[in-house]
Short mmCIF file of C-alpha atoms in Angstrom, two decimals:
data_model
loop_
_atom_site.label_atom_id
_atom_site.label_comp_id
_atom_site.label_asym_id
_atom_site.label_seq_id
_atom_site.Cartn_x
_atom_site.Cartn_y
_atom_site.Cartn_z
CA UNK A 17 -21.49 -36.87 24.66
CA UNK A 18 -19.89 -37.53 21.45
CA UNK A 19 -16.67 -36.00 19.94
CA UNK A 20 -16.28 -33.88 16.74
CA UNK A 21 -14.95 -35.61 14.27
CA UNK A 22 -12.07 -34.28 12.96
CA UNK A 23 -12.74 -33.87 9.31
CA UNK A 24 -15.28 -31.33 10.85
CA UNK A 25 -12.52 -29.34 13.04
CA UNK A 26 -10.31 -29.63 10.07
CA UNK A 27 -12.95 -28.50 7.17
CA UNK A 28 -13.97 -25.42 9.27
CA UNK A 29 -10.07 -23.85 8.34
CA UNK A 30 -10.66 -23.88 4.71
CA UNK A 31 -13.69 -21.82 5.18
CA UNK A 32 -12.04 -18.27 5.81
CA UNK A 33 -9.27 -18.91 3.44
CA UNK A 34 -12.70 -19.47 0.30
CA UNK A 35 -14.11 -16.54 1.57
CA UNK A 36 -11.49 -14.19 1.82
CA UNK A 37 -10.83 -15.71 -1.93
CA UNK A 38 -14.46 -14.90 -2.64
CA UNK A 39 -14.27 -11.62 -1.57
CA UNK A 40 -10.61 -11.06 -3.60
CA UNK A 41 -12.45 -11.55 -6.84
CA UNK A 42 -15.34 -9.59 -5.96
CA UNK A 43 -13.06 -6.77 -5.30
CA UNK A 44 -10.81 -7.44 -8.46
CA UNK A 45 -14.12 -7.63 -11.08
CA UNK A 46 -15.43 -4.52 -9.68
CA UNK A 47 -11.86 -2.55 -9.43
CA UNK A 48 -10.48 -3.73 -12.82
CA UNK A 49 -14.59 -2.62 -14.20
CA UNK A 50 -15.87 -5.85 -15.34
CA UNK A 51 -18.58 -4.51 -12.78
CA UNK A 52 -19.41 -1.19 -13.21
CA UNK A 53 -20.15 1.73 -10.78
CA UNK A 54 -24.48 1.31 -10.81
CA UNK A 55 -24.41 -2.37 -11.87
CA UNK A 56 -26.44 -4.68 -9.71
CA UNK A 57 -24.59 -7.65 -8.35
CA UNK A 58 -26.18 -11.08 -9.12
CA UNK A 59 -28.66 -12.11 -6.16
CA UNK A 60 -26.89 -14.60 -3.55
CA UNK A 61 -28.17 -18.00 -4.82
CA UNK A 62 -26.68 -16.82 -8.16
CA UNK A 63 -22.85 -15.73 -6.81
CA UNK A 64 -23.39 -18.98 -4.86
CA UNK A 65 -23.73 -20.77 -7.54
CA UNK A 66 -20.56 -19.19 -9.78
CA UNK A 67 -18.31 -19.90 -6.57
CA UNK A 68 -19.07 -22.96 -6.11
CA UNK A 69 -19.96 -21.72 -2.35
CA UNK A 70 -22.38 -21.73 0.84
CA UNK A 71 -24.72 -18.61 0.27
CA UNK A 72 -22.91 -18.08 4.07
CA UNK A 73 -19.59 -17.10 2.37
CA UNK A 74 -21.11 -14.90 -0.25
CA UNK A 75 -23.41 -12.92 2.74
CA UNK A 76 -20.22 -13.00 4.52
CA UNK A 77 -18.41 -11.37 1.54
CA UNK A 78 -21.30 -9.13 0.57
CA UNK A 79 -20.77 -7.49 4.27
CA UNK A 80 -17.09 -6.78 3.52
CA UNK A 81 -17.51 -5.16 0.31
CA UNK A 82 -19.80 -2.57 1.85
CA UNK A 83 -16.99 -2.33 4.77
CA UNK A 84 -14.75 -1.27 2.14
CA UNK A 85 -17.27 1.11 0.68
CA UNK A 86 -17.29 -0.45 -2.76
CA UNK A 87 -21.34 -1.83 -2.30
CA UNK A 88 -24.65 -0.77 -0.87
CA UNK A 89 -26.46 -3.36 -0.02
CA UNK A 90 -30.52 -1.89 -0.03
CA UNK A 91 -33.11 -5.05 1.36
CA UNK A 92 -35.39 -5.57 -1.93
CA UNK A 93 -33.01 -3.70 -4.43
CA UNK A 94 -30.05 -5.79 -4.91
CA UNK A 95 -26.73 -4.94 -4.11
CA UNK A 96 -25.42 -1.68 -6.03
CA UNK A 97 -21.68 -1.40 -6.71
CA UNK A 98 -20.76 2.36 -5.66
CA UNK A 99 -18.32 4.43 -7.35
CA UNK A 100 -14.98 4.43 -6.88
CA UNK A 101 -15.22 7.55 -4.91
CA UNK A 102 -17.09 5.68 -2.15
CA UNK A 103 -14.48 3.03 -1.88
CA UNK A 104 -11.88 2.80 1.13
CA UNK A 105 -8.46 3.51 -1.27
CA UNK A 106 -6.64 2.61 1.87
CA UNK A 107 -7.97 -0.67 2.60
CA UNK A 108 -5.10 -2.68 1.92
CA UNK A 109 -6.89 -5.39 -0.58
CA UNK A 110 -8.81 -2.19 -2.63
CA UNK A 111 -5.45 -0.37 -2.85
CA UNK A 112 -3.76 -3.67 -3.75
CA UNK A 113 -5.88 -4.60 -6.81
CA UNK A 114 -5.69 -0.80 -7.60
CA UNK A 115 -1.51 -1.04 -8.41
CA UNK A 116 -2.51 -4.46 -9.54
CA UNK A 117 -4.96 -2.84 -12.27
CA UNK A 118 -2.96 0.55 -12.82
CA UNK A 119 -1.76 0.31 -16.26
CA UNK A 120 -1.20 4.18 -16.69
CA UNK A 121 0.25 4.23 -12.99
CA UNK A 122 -1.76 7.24 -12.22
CA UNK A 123 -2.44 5.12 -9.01
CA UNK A 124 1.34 5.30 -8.39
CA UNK A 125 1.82 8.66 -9.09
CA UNK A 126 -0.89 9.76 -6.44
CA UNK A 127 0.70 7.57 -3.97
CA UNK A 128 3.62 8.93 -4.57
CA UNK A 129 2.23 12.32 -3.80
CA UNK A 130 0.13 11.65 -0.89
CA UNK A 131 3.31 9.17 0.54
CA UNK A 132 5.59 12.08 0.22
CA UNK A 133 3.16 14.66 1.68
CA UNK A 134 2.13 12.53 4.94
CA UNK A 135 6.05 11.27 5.24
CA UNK A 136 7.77 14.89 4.87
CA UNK A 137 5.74 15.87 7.69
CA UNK A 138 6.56 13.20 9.73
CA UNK A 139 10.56 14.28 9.03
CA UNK A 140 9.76 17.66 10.02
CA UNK A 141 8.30 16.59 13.42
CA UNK A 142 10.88 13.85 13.53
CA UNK A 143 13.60 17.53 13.74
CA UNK A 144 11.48 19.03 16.10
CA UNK A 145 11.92 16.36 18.76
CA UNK A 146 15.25 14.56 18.03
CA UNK A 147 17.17 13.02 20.43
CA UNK A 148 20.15 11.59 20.46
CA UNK A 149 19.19 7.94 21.03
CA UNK A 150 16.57 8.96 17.75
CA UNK A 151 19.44 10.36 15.69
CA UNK A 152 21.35 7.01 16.48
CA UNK A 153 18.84 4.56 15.05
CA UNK A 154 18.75 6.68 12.09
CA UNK A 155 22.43 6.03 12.08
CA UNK A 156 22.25 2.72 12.24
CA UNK A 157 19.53 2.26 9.58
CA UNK A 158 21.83 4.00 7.09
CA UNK A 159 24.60 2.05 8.31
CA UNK A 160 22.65 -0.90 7.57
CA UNK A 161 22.36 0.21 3.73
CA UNK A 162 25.65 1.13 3.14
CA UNK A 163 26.75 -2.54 4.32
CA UNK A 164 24.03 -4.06 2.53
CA UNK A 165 24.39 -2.19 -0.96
CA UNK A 166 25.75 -4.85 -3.04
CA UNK A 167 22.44 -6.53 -2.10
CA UNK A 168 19.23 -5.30 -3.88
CA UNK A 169 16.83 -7.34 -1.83
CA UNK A 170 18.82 -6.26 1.64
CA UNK A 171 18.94 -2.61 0.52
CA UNK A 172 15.67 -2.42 0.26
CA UNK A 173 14.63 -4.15 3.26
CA UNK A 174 17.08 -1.63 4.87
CA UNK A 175 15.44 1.34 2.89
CA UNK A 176 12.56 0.58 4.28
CA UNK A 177 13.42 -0.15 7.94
CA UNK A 178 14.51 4.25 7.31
CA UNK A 179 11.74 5.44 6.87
CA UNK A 180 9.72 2.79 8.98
CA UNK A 181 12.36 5.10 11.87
CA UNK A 182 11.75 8.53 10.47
CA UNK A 183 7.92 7.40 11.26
CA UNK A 184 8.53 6.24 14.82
CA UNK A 185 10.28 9.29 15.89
CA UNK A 186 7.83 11.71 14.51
CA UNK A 187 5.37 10.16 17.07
CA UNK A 188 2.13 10.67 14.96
CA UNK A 189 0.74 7.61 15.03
CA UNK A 190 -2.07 8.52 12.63
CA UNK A 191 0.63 9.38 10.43
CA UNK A 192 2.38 6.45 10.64
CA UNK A 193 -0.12 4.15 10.10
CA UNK A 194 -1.26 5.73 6.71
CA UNK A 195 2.04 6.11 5.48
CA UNK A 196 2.47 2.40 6.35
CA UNK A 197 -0.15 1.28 4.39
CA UNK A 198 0.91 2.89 1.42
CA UNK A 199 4.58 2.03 1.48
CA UNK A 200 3.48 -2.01 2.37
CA UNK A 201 1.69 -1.94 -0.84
CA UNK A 202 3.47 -0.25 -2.77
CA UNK A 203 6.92 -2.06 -2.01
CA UNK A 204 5.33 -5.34 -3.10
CA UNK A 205 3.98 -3.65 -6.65
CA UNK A 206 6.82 -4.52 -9.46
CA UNK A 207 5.28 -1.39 -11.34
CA UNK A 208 6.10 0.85 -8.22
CA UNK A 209 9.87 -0.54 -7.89
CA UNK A 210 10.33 0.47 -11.98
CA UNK A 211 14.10 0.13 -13.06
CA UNK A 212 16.46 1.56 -11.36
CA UNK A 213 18.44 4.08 -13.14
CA UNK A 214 22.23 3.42 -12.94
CA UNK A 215 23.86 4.54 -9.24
CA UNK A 216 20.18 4.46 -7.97
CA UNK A 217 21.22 3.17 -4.44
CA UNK A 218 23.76 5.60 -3.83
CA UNK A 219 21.60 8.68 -4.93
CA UNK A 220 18.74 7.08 -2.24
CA UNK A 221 21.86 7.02 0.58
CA UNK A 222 23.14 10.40 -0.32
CA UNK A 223 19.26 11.65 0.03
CA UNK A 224 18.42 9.21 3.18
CA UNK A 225 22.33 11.41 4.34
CA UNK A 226 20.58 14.88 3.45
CA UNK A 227 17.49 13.36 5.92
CA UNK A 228 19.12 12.39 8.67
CA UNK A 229 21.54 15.37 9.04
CA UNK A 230 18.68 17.91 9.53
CA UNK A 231 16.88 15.69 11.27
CA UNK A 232 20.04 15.24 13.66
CA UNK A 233 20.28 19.58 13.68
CA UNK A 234 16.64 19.74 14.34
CA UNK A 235 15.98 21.44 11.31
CA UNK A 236 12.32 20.79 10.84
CA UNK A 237 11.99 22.66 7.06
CA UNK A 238 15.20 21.03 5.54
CA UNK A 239 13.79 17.70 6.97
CA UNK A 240 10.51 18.31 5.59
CA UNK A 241 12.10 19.47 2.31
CA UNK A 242 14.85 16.71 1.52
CA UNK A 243 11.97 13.90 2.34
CA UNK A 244 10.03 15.23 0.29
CA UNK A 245 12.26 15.47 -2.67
CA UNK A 246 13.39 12.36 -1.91
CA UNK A 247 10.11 10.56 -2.38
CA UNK A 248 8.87 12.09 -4.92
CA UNK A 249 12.60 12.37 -6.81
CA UNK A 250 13.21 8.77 -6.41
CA UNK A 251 9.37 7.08 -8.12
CA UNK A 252 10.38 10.01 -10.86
CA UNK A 253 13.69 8.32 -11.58
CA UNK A 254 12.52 4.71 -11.45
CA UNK A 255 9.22 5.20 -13.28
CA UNK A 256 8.70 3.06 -16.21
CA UNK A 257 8.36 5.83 -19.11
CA UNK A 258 6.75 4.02 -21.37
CA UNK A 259 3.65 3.71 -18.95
CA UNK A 260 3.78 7.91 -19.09
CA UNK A 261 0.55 9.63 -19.74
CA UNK A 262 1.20 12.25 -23.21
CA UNK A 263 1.96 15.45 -22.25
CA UNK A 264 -0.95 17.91 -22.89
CA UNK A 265 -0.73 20.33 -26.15
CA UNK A 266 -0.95 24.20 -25.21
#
């Protein structure tokens, strides 16, 4: 019986990482609309062709676009791209080239809202069943930032690890792993980190303060209420302005 060579068992790792490159650029022409909602995508021989790839990769690829709801693949018809309100927003390579491709950051500010929404809850239920051991890792995450503050990269690690906490203790998994999503991709976007105004790290551990003491008193509504703000106060102060829509005229 004779052994695989290994410039097979090598060659078969290079595979996944051309397809999942494949399927990045698919994703990128149709998000950034070089492909339009309606267009038909090029049969496989063709995208086999422009890749330089087996038609195995691009069959592969054509499965995960309709996984992320941004094809429909119909036997005879082609493949259809589908409009963006088919498309999985929280699929974390969609959302991705979404902030990559969000010039008016109308992306961001939705995120924003729906981040501040889903994570205020969280703080509320976080109150409702606080412990002390809870209150104490909240403790220590702050701690954490205030040692850490003359360190941008650190603090925001740190700023992070808070509300990765706030998440755990709320115990809505669901929740959490939304929330997570968003705030992975988002951390990672230069667009959604802006400039920070001046004093922007204490304001965030005054606010992250505000948090954790009604957590700590079990206050559900001030939790849900200084999360909130925070969130949505803190992309407000670091948003680049120039990338604001115009106000509309009465």
């Amino acid at each position: 019986m004779s052994e695989v060579s290994p410039a097979r068992e090598i060659a078969r790792v290079p595979i996944d990482r051309i397809g999942a490159a494949v399927l990045a650029e698919l994703v990128e022409a149709i998000v950034s609309g070089r492909v339009v909602p309606g267009e038909v995508l090029p049969p496989e021989a063709v995208l086999s062709s422009q890749f330089g790839v087996s038609r195995t990769v691009i069959r592969e690829s054509m499965k995960r676009l309709q996984e992320k709801g941004m094809v429909t693949v119909a036997q005879g018809r082609g493949t259809h791209v589908n409009p963006m309100t088919s498309w999985n927003l929280l699929d974390p390579m969609v959302l991705r080239s979404l902030i990559g491709h969000d010039d008016t950051l109308g992306i961001l500010d939705d995120l924003s809202v729906v981040r501040s929404a889903v994570e205020s809850v969280m703080a509320a239920a976080a109150a409702r069943s606080v412990t002390d051991e809870g209150a104490g890792r909240l403790r220590e995450s702050l701690d954490r930032q205030r040692e850490v503050i003359a360190d941008s990269e650190a603090f925001r690690q740190a700023d992070v690890r808070f509300h990765q906490v706030v998440m755990e203790l709320s115990g809505n998994l669901l929740a959490q792993n939304i929330a997570l999503v968003l705030l992975e991709r988002a951390v990672h976007s230069t667009r959604y980190q802006g400039v920070d105004p001046a004093h922007a790290f204490e304001t965030t551990l005054d606010e992250h303060t505000q948090i954790l003491d009604a957590i700590a008193a079990g206050d559900a509504e001030r939790a849900r209420l200084a999360m909130e703000g925070h969130i949505l106060g803190s992309w407000s102060r670091r948003r680049l302005p120039t990338h604001k829509e115009p106000t509309h005229k009465e």
